[in-house]
Amino acid sequence: MTHLAQWIRCKAGTIQSCDRRSASAGWTVLCSSISYHVIRQACHMNPAVTRSLKMATHLSCGRVNLNVLREAMRIELREFLDKCAGSKAIVWDEYLTGPFGLIAQYSLLKEHEVEKMFTLKAGSLPSSDVKNIIFFVRPKLELMDIIAENIRREDKGRYSHRDFHILFVPRRSLLCEQRLKDLGVLGSFYHREEYRLNLIPFDGDLLSMESENAFKECYLENDQTTLYHAAKGLTTLQALYGTIPQICGKGECARHVANMMIRMKRELGGSNNQITPVFDTLLLLDRNVDLLTPLATQLTYEGLIDEVYGIQNSNVKLPPEKFAPKKQGESGKDLPTEPKKLLLNSAEELYAEVRDKNFNAVGSVLSKKAKIISAAFEGRHNAKTVGEIKQFVSQLPHMQAERASLANHTSIAELIKDITTSEAFFDNLTVEQEFMSGFDTDKINSYIEDCIAKKDPLIKILRLVCLQSVCNTGLKQKVLDFYKREILQTYGYEHTLTLYNLEKAGLLKAQSGNRNNYPTIRKTLRLWMDDVNEQNPIDISYVYSGYAPLSVRLAQVLVRPGWRSIEEVLKLLPGPQFEERQSLPPGLMKKRKWIDKPM
């Protein structure tokens, strides 16, 4: 994940929303478009709803209660399910199961008569004695073909009273409906609606659209649909949390989002929102303003888990052998074969403590925690009276949960350490840090050359070459030609298109004008810090053991002393710089004095 959230966790009253590593067109890509009666319900939650939110306590642990947003989305989902009266089976587009799992668990679906759930597959639907079949799908033409086949293969005699419904996520598509019509099944659907799942609350300070193709769509395909949904989402975010007085940004896509958001707000009645604002400032940044950060290897605990195993929808799948009981592991018999799946969020106390720490600082935290837990269990020997024994027993479930959490994270840390202590990892990290500190970025790198010769994974090669290109504001033509030739000859000429797309997206390019702007940007924004305290950090550069993410530095400077102090550097970054003010209704000015900081 990006590291704006890690800096923001140290700052009050701010929220971060981003797509993970592959990254969106803008850092702030927010919210789903939810009907206003739903917003009113979410903002005035009844006690029953409040009790249900105990399942998502990690969403209310920050300065902003994201349970309000989550509940608005749950209300809309419940309302759609209730439209389909009777027993139900949901047929899932498999890609959507993870994001929906963060909004609503099976228990909620079951309360609304969902009896079966299936994965969307070609062929016939699995047998089920339900009145309603609901397809939850993305608007993809290939999925419409599968749905049509499912419906045509239904046993009309046996299920003559069955109703079909389709819920498009995140938007309804005329093209998809036309495809269903062409296939002769459009009339089979009783309800055809959309569910704008554009914003997913991951944690108390983290929102994500989980739109993994947004960067590709914006920069390669010139498809700005994602930007529209970002603007729609911001409109809903403001409806729930109040008008954001100041909007600042950098980049073409960010400018488009801001313009659409302001226009949508005006069309909805201007500044009639009577909710006291929660946010002072919205910062919108194009992804291409900071291409360097997602290319570098993350060195926090959570970042390395994501690098090595991949975190999807707050879940990670890990090698099972490290999590087998000791006796079972020693015998070597009946070892688990299924990956160990763990949910990672701040609801887990230990994970909340270590997730943002540099990996070199994690061992001491786990060791200290082990001693505390051990001492707590030893306390049973000191319990003499009935009252003391009763108190110990009442604490036992929490202590056991802490011990299980410690065991899991100790195992994960061991898995990660096996990789970070390897020579291959060290060599790769050394080259990355040389590039980011400005060392030998204009030459053919011998390590990259050796990796190509050894036919290391192509993604590793491309990541390093693109990193070098970004840190040199483009490669010299002869250096670029050498890398392209070596890659094509080693990995195959089918990757000509891969290299073309990287160039079109700006990740890989030839240097123009013989000018490297990166040293100026690096020095002015202090992107490289030689003296980094990984154990007790005082600067965000600890997350990469030296490199301070450019996007975070821009956010820091905006807070103090303002962007006017770095106007010359901002001109070196792509896209326009802008600031917008949104007026608040009379009587809704913040109770605390709002300090107007210049850009």
Coordinates of C-alpha atoms in Angstrom, one line a residue:
M1 CA 0.0 0.0 0.0
T2 CA 1.0 3.6 -0.3
H3 CA 2.4 5.4 2.7
L4 CA 0.3 8.5 2.8
A5 CA -1.9 6.6 5.3
Q6 CA 1.1 6.0 7.5
W7 CA 2.0 9.7 7.7
I8 CA -1.7 10.6 8.1
R9 CA -2.1 8.3 11.1
C10 CA 0.2 10.7 12.9
K11 CA -1.9 13.7 11.9
A12 CA -5.3 14.6 13.2
G13 CA -8.5 15.0 11.3
T14 CA -7.3 13.8 7.9
I15 CA -8.3 10.8 5.8
Q16 CA -6.5 8.9 3.0
S17 CA -8.1 7.2 0.1
C18 CA -6.1 5.3 -2.5
D19 CA -5.8 2.3 -4.6
R20 CA -3.0 0.0 -3.6
R21 CA 0.3 -0.3 -5.3
S22 CA -1.0 -0.5 -8.9
A23 CA -2.5 2.9 -8.0
S24 CA -5.3 5.0 -9.3
A25 CA -5.2 8.1 -11.5
G26 CA -5.5 10.2 -8.3
W27 CA -4.7 9.5 -4.7
T28 CA -8.0 10.7 -3.5
V29 CA -10.5 8.5 -5.3
L30 CA -13.6 8.5 -3.1
C31 CA -17.0 7.2 -2.4
S32 CA -20.0 5.7 -4.0
S33 CA -23.1 7.6 -5.1
I34 CA -25.8 6.7 -2.6
S35 CA -29.4 7.9 -2.5
Y36 CA -30.0 10.8 0.0
H37 CA -32.7 9.0 2.0
V38 CA -30.0 6.3 2.7
I39 CA -27.6 9.1 3.7
R40 CA -30.1 10.4 6.2
Q41 CA -30.6 6.9 7.7
A42 CA -26.9 6.4 8.0
C43 CA -26.4 9.8 9.7
H44 CA -29.1 9.1 12.2
M45 CA -28.4 5.4 13.0
N46 CA -30.8 3.7 15.4
P47 CA -29.6 1.6 18.4
A48 CA -30.0 -1.6 16.5
V49 CA -27.8 -0.4 13.7
T50 CA -25.3 1.0 16.2
R51 CA -25.1 -2.5 17.9
S52 CA -24.4 -4.1 14.5
L53 CA -21.5 -1.7 14.0
K54 CA -19.5 -3.5 16.7
M55 CA -18.5 -5.9 13.9
A56 CA -16.5 -3.1 12.4
T57 CA -14.9 -1.3 15.4
H58 CA -11.7 -0.7 13.4
L59 CA -13.6 1.7 11.1
S60 CA -14.4 4.0 14.0
C61 CA -11.0 4.0 15.7
G62 CA -9.7 7.0 13.8
R63 CA -10.8 10.7 13.8
V64 CA -13.5 10.0 11.3
N65 CA -16.2 7.4 11.9
L66 CA -16.2 5.4 8.6
N67 CA -18.9 3.2 9.9
V68 CA -21.4 5.9 8.8
L69 CA -20.2 5.4 5.2
R70 CA -20.2 1.6 5.5
E71 CA -23.7 1.6 7.0
A72 CA -25.0 3.8 4.1
M73 CA -23.8 1.2 1.7
R74 CA -25.3 -1.7 3.8
I75 CA -28.7 0.1 3.9
E76 CA -28.8 0.4 0.1
L77 CA -27.8 -3.3 -0.3
R78 CA -30.6 -4.4 2.1
E79 CA -33.1 -2.3 0.3
F80 CA -32.3 -3.9 -3.0
L81 CA -32.5 -7.4 -1.5
D82 CA -35.9 -6.6 0.0
K83 CA -37.2 -5.7 -3.4
C84 CA -36.7 -9.3 -4.4
A85 CA -39.4 -10.8 -2.2
G86 CA -38.9 -14.5 -1.2
S87 CA -35.9 -16.8 -0.9
K88 CA -32.8 -15.9 -2.9
A89 CA -29.6 -17.2 -4.4
I90 CA -26.8 -14.8 -5.3
V91 CA -24.6 -15.6 -8.3
W92 CA -21.3 -13.7 -7.8
D93 CA -18.9 -12.3 -10.2
E94 CA -15.9 -13.7 -8.3
Y95 CA -14.0 -10.5 -8.5
L96 CA -16.7 -8.8 -6.3
T97 CA -16.8 -11.3 -3.4
G98 CA -13.7 -9.7 -1.7
P99 CA -14.9 -6.1 -1.8
F100 CA -18.5 -7.0 -0.8
G101 CA -17.1 -9.0 2.1
L102 CA -15.8 -5.8 3.6
I103 CA -19.2 -4.2 3.5
A104 CA -21.6 -7.1 4.4
Q105 CA -20.9 -10.5 5.8
Y106 CA -23.1 -13.6 5.0
S107 CA -25.1 -13.0 8.2
L108 CA -26.5 -9.8 6.8
L109 CA -27.4 -11.5 3.5
K110 CA -29.0 -14.4 5.4
E111 CA -31.2 -12.0 7.3
H112 CA -32.7 -11.0 4.0
E113 CA -33.5 -14.5 2.8
V114 CA -30.3 -15.2 0.9
E115 CA -30.1 -19.0 1.1
K116 CA -27.5 -19.9 -1.5
M117 CA -24.4 -18.3 -3.1
F118 CA -22.7 -19.4 -6.3
T119 CA -19.8 -18.3 -8.4
L120 CA -20.7 -17.1 -11.9
K121 CA -19.6 -19.9 -14.3
A122 CA -20.4 -21.0 -17.8
G123 CA -23.0 -23.8 -18.1
S124 CA -26.0 -24.4 -16.0
L125 CA -26.7 -22.8 -12.6
P126 CA -26.4 -25.2 -9.6
S127 CA -29.6 -26.7 -8.5
S128 CA -31.4 -24.6 -5.8
D129 CA -35.0 -24.3 -4.7
V130 CA -35.2 -20.5 -4.4
K131 CA -37.6 -18.0 -5.9
N132 CA -35.1 -15.4 -6.9
I133 CA -31.7 -15.6 -8.7
I134 CA -29.7 -12.4 -8.4
F135 CA -26.6 -11.8 -10.5
F136 CA -24.0 -9.5 -8.8
V137 CA -21.7 -8.6 -11.7
R138 CA -19.3 -6.0 -13.1
P139 CA -20.5 -4.4 -16.5
K140 CA -18.4 -6.7 -18.7
L141 CA -19.6 -8.0 -22.0
E142 CA -18.0 -11.4 -21.5
L143 CA -19.9 -11.8 -18.2
M144 CA -23.2 -11.1 -20.0
D145 CA -22.5 -14.1 -22.3
I146 CA -22.2 -16.4 -19.3
I147 CA -25.3 -15.0 -17.7
A148 CA -27.3 -15.5 -20.8
E149 CA -26.1 -19.1 -21.0
N150 CA -27.1 -19.7 -17.3
I151 CA -30.6 -18.4 -18.0
R152 CA -31.1 -20.3 -21.2
R153 CA -30.2 -23.6 -19.5
E154 CA -32.6 -23.2 -16.7
D155 CA -35.3 -25.9 -16.4
K156 CA -38.4 -23.8 -17.2
G157 CA -40.8 -26.6 -16.2
R158 CA -39.3 -27.1 -12.8
Y159 CA -38.6 -23.4 -12.0
S160 CA -41.5 -21.7 -13.8
H161 CA -42.1 -19.2 -11.0
R162 CA -38.4 -18.2 -10.6
D163 CA -37.5 -14.5 -11.0
F164 CA -34.1 -13.3 -12.3
H165 CA -32.5 -10.0 -11.2
I166 CA -29.2 -8.3 -12.1
L167 CA -27.2 -5.8 -10.0
F168 CA -24.4 -4.0 -11.9
V169 CA -21.4 -3.0 -9.8
P170 CA -20.4 -0.2 -9.8
R171 CA -22.6 1.1 -12.7
R172 CA -25.3 0.0 -15.1
S173 CA -24.2 -0.4 -18.7
L174 CA -26.3 0.2 -21.8
L175 CA -23.8 -1.9 -23.8
C176 CA -24.3 -4.8 -21.4
E177 CA -28.0 -4.5 -21.5
Q178 CA -27.9 -4.4 -25.3
R179 CA -25.8 -7.6 -25.3
L180 CA -28.4 -9.3 -23.1
K181 CA -31.1 -8.1 -25.4
D182 CA -29.2 -9.5 -28.4
L183 CA -28.9 -12.8 -26.6
G184 CA -32.6 -12.9 -26.0
V185 CA -32.6 -12.8 -22.2
L186 CA -33.0 -9.1 -21.2
G187 CA -36.7 -9.6 -20.7
S188 CA -36.0 -12.3 -18.1
F189 CA -34.8 -9.8 -15.5
Y190 CA -37.4 -8.4 -13.1
H191 CA -35.0 -5.9 -11.7
R192 CA -32.0 -4.3 -13.5
E193 CA -30.2 -1.9 -11.2
E194 CA -26.8 -0.7 -10.2
Y195 CA -24.9 -0.6 -6.9
R196 CA -22.1 2.0 -6.8
L197 CA -19.5 0.2 -4.8
N198 CA -16.8 2.8 -5.6
L199 CA -15.6 3.3 -2.1
I200 CA -14.7 0.6 0.3
P201 CA -13.7 1.4 3.9
F202 CA -10.6 -0.7 4.7
D203 CA -9.6 0.7 8.0
G204 CA -10.2 3.7 10.2
D205 CA -8.1 5.9 8.0
L206 CA -8.0 4.1 4.7
L207 CA -10.5 4.0 1.8
S208 CA -10.0 2.3 -1.6
M209 CA -11.9 2.0 -4.8
E210 CA -10.0 -1.3 -5.5
S211 CA -10.0 -0.2 -9.2
E212 CA -6.9 -2.0 -10.3
N213 CA -7.2 -0.9 -13.9
A214 CA -7.8 2.8 -13.2
F215 CA -4.2 3.9 -14.1
K216 CA -4.3 1.9 -17.4
E217 CA -7.7 3.2 -18.3
C218 CA -6.8 6.8 -17.7
Y219 CA -3.3 6.9 -19.2
L220 CA -3.4 4.1 -21.9
E221 CA -7.0 3.9 -23.0
N222 CA -8.0 7.6 -22.3
D223 CA -11.1 6.3 -20.5
Q224 CA -12.0 8.7 -17.7
T225 CA -14.9 6.7 -16.3
T226 CA -13.0 6.2 -13.0
L227 CA -12.6 10.0 -12.6
Y228 CA -16.4 10.4 -12.9
H229 CA -17.0 7.8 -10.2
A230 CA -14.4 9.5 -8.1
A231 CA -16.3 12.8 -8.4
K232 CA -19.6 11.0 -7.7
G233 CA -18.0 9.5 -4.6
L234 CA -16.8 12.9 -3.3
T235 CA -20.3 14.2 -3.6
T236 CA -21.6 11.4 -1.4
L237 CA -18.6 11.8 1.0
Q238 CA -19.5 15.5 1.5
A239 CA -23.2 14.6 1.9
L240 CA -22.2 12.3 4.8
Y241 CA -19.4 14.3 6.4
G242 CA -20.0 17.9 5.3
T243 CA -18.7 20.2 2.6
I244 CA -14.9 20.2 2.4
P245 CA -13.9 23.9 2.4
Q246 CA -10.6 23.7 0.6
I247 CA -9.7 21.5 -2.4
C248 CA -6.0 21.4 -3.5
G249 CA -4.5 19.3 -6.2
K250 CA -1.9 18.6 -8.9
G251 CA -2.4 16.9 -12.2
E252 CA -4.8 16.8 -15.2
C253 CA -6.9 14.0 -13.8
A254 CA -7.1 15.6 -10.3
R255 CA -8.3 18.8 -12.0
H256 CA -11.1 16.9 -13.9
V257 CA -12.2 15.2 -10.6
A258 CA -12.4 18.6 -8.8
N259 CA -14.3 20.2 -11.6
M260 CA -16.9 17.4 -11.9
M261 CA -17.3 17.3 -8.1
I262 CA -18.0 21.0 -7.8
R263 CA -20.4 20.9 -10.7
M264 CA -22.3 17.9 -9.2
K265 CA -22.5 19.7 -5.9
R266 CA -23.9 22.8 -7.6
E267 CA -26.5 20.7 -9.5
L268 CA -27.6 19.2 -6.2
G269 CA -28.4 22.5 -4.7
G270 CA -25.1 24.2 -4.0
S271 CA -24.2 24.7 -0.3
N272 CA -27.4 23.4 1.3
N273 CA -25.6 20.7 3.2
Q274 CA -26.2 21.4 6.9
I275 CA -23.7 18.9 8.3
T276 CA -20.7 20.4 10.1
P277 CA -17.6 19.7 8.0
V278 CA -15.4 16.9 9.3
F279 CA -12.6 17.7 6.8
D280 CA -10.7 20.9 6.3
T281 CA -8.9 20.1 3.1
L282 CA -9.1 17.6 0.2
L283 CA -5.8 16.9 -1.6
L284 CA -6.1 15.3 -5.1
L285 CA -2.9 14.0 -6.7
D286 CA -2.5 12.3 -10.1
R287 CA -0.7 9.0 -9.9
N288 CA 1.8 10.2 -12.5
V289 CA 2.8 13.1 -10.2
D290 CA 4.5 10.4 -8.1
L291 CA 5.4 7.3 -10.2
L292 CA 8.5 6.6 -8.1
T293 CA 6.7 5.5 -4.9
P294 CA 4.9 2.4 -6.2
L295 CA 8.0 1.2 -8.0
A296 CA 10.2 1.0 -4.9
T297 CA 10.2 -2.0 -2.5
Q298 CA 8.1 -1.3 0.6
L299 CA 9.9 -2.0 3.8
T300 CA 7.2 -1.7 6.5
Y301 CA 5.8 -4.9 7.9
E302 CA 2.5 -4.6 6.1
G303 CA 4.3 -3.4 2.9
L304 CA 6.5 -6.5 2.8
I305 CA 3.6 -8.8 3.4
D306 CA 2.0 -7.1 0.4
E307 CA 5.2 -7.3 -1.7
V308 CA 5.8 -11.0 -1.0
Y309 CA 2.3 -12.5 -0.7
G310 CA -0.1 -9.8 -1.9
I311 CA -2.9 -8.4 0.3
Q312 CA -6.3 -8.6 -1.4
N313 CA -9.3 -6.9 0.3
S314 CA -7.5 -6.9 3.6
N315 CA -6.8 -10.7 3.4
V316 CA -3.6 -12.5 2.8
K317 CA -2.9 -16.1 1.9
L318 CA 0.3 -17.6 3.5
P319 CA 2.2 -20.9 3.2
P320 CA 0.4 -23.3 5.6
E321 CA 3.4 -25.2 7.0
K322 CA 4.5 -22.3 9.2
F323 CA 1.1 -22.3 10.9
A324 CA 0.9 -26.1 11.7
P325 CA 0.7 -27.0 15.4
K326 CA 4.2 -27.9 16.7
K327 CA 3.6 -31.6 17.2
Q328 CA 2.0 -31.9 13.8
G329 CA 4.9 -30.0 12.2
E330 CA 7.5 -32.2 13.9
S331 CA 5.9 -35.4 12.8
G332 CA 5.7 -34.2 9.2
K333 CA 2.4 -36.1 8.8
D334 CA -0.9 -34.6 7.7
L335 CA 0.6 -31.1 7.3
P336 CA -2.0 -28.6 6.1
T337 CA -2.1 -28.1 2.3
E338 CA -4.5 -25.2 2.1
P339 CA -3.0 -21.7 2.4
K340 CA -3.4 -20.0 5.7
K341 CA -5.9 -17.1 5.2
L342 CA -5.7 -14.2 7.6
L343 CA -7.6 -10.9 7.9
L344 CA -5.4 -7.9 8.4
N345 CA -6.8 -4.8 9.8
S346 CA -6.6 -2.6 12.9
A347 CA -9.3 -4.5 14.7
E348 CA -6.4 -6.8 15.7
E349 CA -4.4 -4.9 18.4
L350 CA -1.0 -6.4 17.6
Y351 CA -1.3 -5.8 13.9
A352 CA -2.4 -2.2 14.5
E353 CA 0.8 -1.7 16.5
V354 CA 3.3 -3.3 14.0
R355 CA 1.7 -2.8 10.5
D356 CA 3.4 0.6 9.8
K357 CA 6.7 -0.2 11.5
N358 CA 9.9 -0.7 9.5
F359 CA 10.4 -4.4 9.3
N360 CA 13.7 -4.0 11.2
A361 CA 11.7 -2.7 14.2
V362 CA 9.1 -5.5 14.3
G363 CA 11.2 -8.2 16.0
S364 CA 11.7 -6.1 19.2
V365 CA 7.9 -5.4 19.4
L366 CA 7.0 -9.1 19.0
S367 CA 9.6 -10.0 21.7
K368 CA 8.2 -7.4 24.1
K369 CA 4.7 -8.6 23.4
A370 CA 5.6 -12.2 24.1
K371 CA 7.0 -11.3 27.5
I372 CA 3.9 -9.4 28.4
I373 CA 1.6 -12.2 27.4
S374 CA 3.7 -14.8 29.2
A375 CA 3.6 -12.7 32.4
A376 CA -0.2 -12.3 32.1
F377 CA -0.6 -16.1 31.9
E378 CA 1.8 -16.5 34.9
G379 CA -0.6 -14.3 36.8
R380 CA -2.9 -17.3 37.3
H381 CA -0.5 -18.6 40.0
N382 CA -1.1 -15.4 42.0
A383 CA -4.9 -15.7 41.9
K384 CA -5.8 -16.9 45.4
T385 CA -9.2 -15.7 46.2
V386 CA -12.4 -16.5 44.3
G387 CA -12.6 -13.0 43.1
E388 CA -9.1 -13.0 41.7
I389 CA -9.7 -16.4 40.0
K390 CA -12.9 -15.1 38.5
Q391 CA -11.2 -12.0 37.2
F392 CA -8.4 -14.1 35.6
V393 CA -11.0 -16.4 33.9
S394 CA -12.9 -13.4 32.5
Q395 CA -9.6 -12.1 31.0
L396 CA -8.7 -15.5 29.6
P397 CA -10.4 -15.3 26.2
H398 CA -8.7 -12.0 25.4
M399 CA -5.3 -13.4 26.5
Q400 CA -5.8 -16.5 24.4
A401 CA -6.7 -14.3 21.4
E402 CA -3.5 -12.2 22.0
R403 CA -1.4 -15.3 22.2
A404 CA -2.9 -16.7 18.9
S405 CA -2.3 -13.3 17.3
L406 CA 1.3 -13.2 18.4
A407 CA 1.9 -16.8 17.1
N408 CA 0.5 -15.7 13.7
H409 CA 2.6 -12.6 13.4
T410 CA 5.7 -14.3 14.6
S411 CA 5.2 -16.9 11.9
I412 CA 4.7 -14.2 9.3
A413 CA 7.8 -12.3 10.4
E414 CA 9.8 -15.5 10.1
L415 CA 8.6 -16.0 6.5
I416 CA 9.4 -12.4 5.6
K417 CA 12.8 -12.5 7.3
D418 CA 13.8 -15.5 5.2
I419 CA 13.4 -13.3 2.2
T420 CA 14.8 -10.0 3.5
T421 CA 18.0 -11.6 4.7
S422 CA 18.6 -13.2 1.3
E423 CA 21.5 -12.0 -0.9
A424 CA 19.1 -11.5 -3.8
F425 CA 16.8 -9.2 -1.8
F426 CA 19.8 -7.2 -0.5
D427 CA 21.3 -6.7 -3.9
N428 CA 18.0 -5.6 -5.4
L429 CA 17.3 -3.1 -2.6
T430 CA 20.8 -1.7 -2.9
V431 CA 20.3 -0.9 -6.6
E432 CA 16.9 0.7 -5.8
Q433 CA 18.3 2.9 -3.1
E434 CA 21.2 3.9 -5.3
F435 CA 18.8 5.1 -8.0
M436 CA 16.6 6.9 -5.5
S437 CA 19.6 8.7 -3.9
G438 CA 20.7 9.8 -7.4
F439 CA 23.7 7.5 -7.9
D440 CA 24.5 6.3 -11.5
T441 CA 21.1 6.7 -12.9
D442 CA 22.3 7.7 -16.4
K443 CA 24.3 4.5 -17.1
I444 CA 23.5 0.9 -18.0
N445 CA 23.2 -0.8 -14.7
S446 CA 25.3 -4.0 -14.4
Y447 CA 23.0 -5.6 -11.8
I448 CA 20.0 -5.2 -14.2
E449 CA 22.1 -6.6 -17.0
D450 CA 23.0 -9.6 -14.9
C451 CA 19.3 -10.2 -13.8
I452 CA 18.3 -10.2 -17.5
A453 CA 21.0 -12.7 -18.3
K454 CA 19.8 -14.9 -15.5
K455 CA 16.3 -14.5 -16.8
D456 CA 14.9 -13.3 -13.5
P457 CA 11.2 -12.6 -13.4
L458 CA 10.3 -10.0 -16.0
I459 CA 8.3 -7.9 -13.5
K460 CA 11.4 -7.5 -11.4
I461 CA 13.4 -6.2 -14.4
L462 CA 10.7 -3.8 -15.6
R463 CA 10.3 -2.4 -12.1
L464 CA 14.0 -1.6 -11.9
V465 CA 14.3 -0.2 -15.4
C466 CA 11.3 2.0 -14.8
L467 CA 12.6 3.1 -11.4
Q468 CA 15.9 4.1 -13.1
S469 CA 14.0 6.0 -15.8
V470 CA 11.9 7.9 -13.3
C471 CA 14.9 8.8 -11.1
N472 CA 16.7 10.2 -14.2
T473 CA 13.7 11.9 -15.8
G474 CA 14.1 9.5 -18.6
L475 CA 16.9 7.3 -19.8
K476 CA 19.6 8.3 -22.4
Q477 CA 18.5 6.9 -25.8
K478 CA 21.4 4.4 -26.0
V479 CA 20.7 3.1 -22.4
L480 CA 16.9 2.7 -23.2
D481 CA 17.7 1.0 -26.5
F482 CA 20.0 -1.4 -24.7
Y483 CA 17.5 -2.4 -22.1
K484 CA 14.7 -2.8 -24.6
R485 CA 16.9 -5.0 -26.9
E486 CA 18.0 -7.2 -24.0
I487 CA 14.5 -7.6 -22.7
L488 CA 13.0 -8.6 -26.1
Q489 CA 15.8 -11.0 -26.9
T490 CA 15.6 -12.7 -23.5
Y491 CA 11.9 -12.7 -22.7
G492 CA 10.4 -12.7 -26.2
Y493 CA 9.3 -10.2 -28.8
E494 CA 5.7 -10.4 -27.6
H495 CA 6.7 -7.9 -25.0
T496 CA 7.1 -5.2 -27.6
L497 CA 3.6 -4.1 -26.6
T498 CA 4.5 -4.2 -22.9
L499 CA 7.4 -1.8 -23.5
Y500 CA 5.3 0.4 -25.7
N501 CA 2.6 0.7 -23.0
L502 CA 5.2 1.5 -20.3
E503 CA 6.5 4.3 -22.5
K504 CA 2.9 5.6 -23.2
A505 CA 2.2 5.6 -19.5
G506 CA 5.3 7.6 -18.8
L507 CA 7.0 4.9 -16.7
L508 CA 9.7 4.3 -19.3
K509 CA 10.9 7.0 -21.6
A510 CA 13.9 8.6 -23.3
Q511 CA 15.4 11.7 -21.7
S512 CA 14.5 14.8 -23.6
G513 CA 16.6 18.0 -23.6
N514 CA 19.5 16.3 -21.6
R515 CA 18.0 17.7 -18.4
N516 CA 17.4 15.5 -15.3
N517 CA 14.9 17.3 -13.0
Y518 CA 14.9 14.6 -10.3
P519 CA 18.0 15.9 -8.4
T520 CA 16.2 19.3 -8.0
I521 CA 13.0 17.6 -6.8
R522 CA 14.9 15.3 -4.5
K523 CA 16.9 18.0 -2.8
T524 CA 14.1 20.5 -2.5
L525 CA 11.5 18.1 -1.1
R526 CA 14.1 16.1 0.9
L527 CA 13.1 12.8 -0.8
W528 CA 16.3 11.1 0.3
M529 CA 17.5 11.0 3.9
D530 CA 20.8 9.5 4.8
D531 CA 20.2 9.3 8.6
V532 CA 17.1 7.3 9.2
N533 CA 15.9 6.0 12.6
E534 CA 14.1 2.8 11.8
Q535 CA 13.3 1.9 15.4
N536 CA 11.9 5.3 16.5
P537 CA 11.2 7.2 13.4
I538 CA 10.6 11.0 13.3
D539 CA 10.4 11.2 9.5
I540 CA 8.3 9.3 6.9
S541 CA 11.5 8.2 5.1
Y542 CA 11.7 5.3 7.5
V543 CA 9.1 3.4 5.3
Y544 CA 11.7 2.9 2.6
S545 CA 14.8 3.1 4.8
G546 CA 15.8 6.4 3.2
Y547 CA 13.3 7.5 0.6
A548 CA 10.5 9.8 1.6
P549 CA 7.5 9.2 -0.7
L550 CA 7.0 12.3 -3.0
S551 CA 3.2 12.3 -2.4
V552 CA 3.7 12.4 1.3
R553 CA 6.2 15.3 1.1
L554 CA 3.7 17.2 -1.1
A555 CA 1.0 16.7 1.6
Q556 CA 3.4 17.7 4.4
V557 CA 4.4 20.9 2.6
L558 CA 0.8 21.8 1.9
V559 CA 0.1 21.6 5.6
R560 CA 3.1 23.8 6.4
P561 CA 4.3 26.2 5.1
G562 CA 2.1 25.8 1.9
W563 CA 2.8 25.1 -1.8
R564 CA 3.8 28.6 -2.6
S565 CA 7.2 27.8 -1.0
I566 CA 7.8 25.1 -3.6
E567 CA 6.2 26.7 -6.7
E568 CA 9.4 26.1 -8.9
V569 CA 9.4 22.4 -8.0
L570 CA 5.7 22.0 -8.7
K571 CA 6.3 23.3 -12.2
L572 CA 8.7 20.4 -12.8
L573 CA 5.9 17.9 -11.9
P574 CA 3.3 17.0 -14.6
G575 CA -0.1 18.6 -14.7
P576 CA -1.7 21.9 -13.4
Q577 CA -1.7 23.0 -9.8
F578 CA -4.9 24.3 -8.5
E579 CA -6.8 25.4 -5.4
E580 CA -10.6 25.7 -5.0
R581 CA -12.7 27.1 -2.1
Q582 CA -16.2 25.8 -1.3
S583 CA -18.4 28.1 0.7
L584 CA -20.2 26.9 3.8
P585 CA -23.8 27.8 4.7
P586 CA -24.1 30.5 7.4
G587 CA -23.9 29.0 10.8
L588 CA -21.8 26.1 9.8
M589 CA -18.4 27.7 10.1
K590 CA -16.1 25.4 12.1
K591 CA -16.1 26.0 15.9
R592 CA -12.4 25.9 15.9
K593 CA -10.7 28.7 13.9
W594 CA -10.0 27.6 10.4
I595 CA -6.5 28.7 9.5
D596 CA -6.3 29.7 5.9
K597 CA -2.9 28.4 4.7
P598 CA -1.6 29.8 1.4
M599 CA -0.5 27.3 -1.3

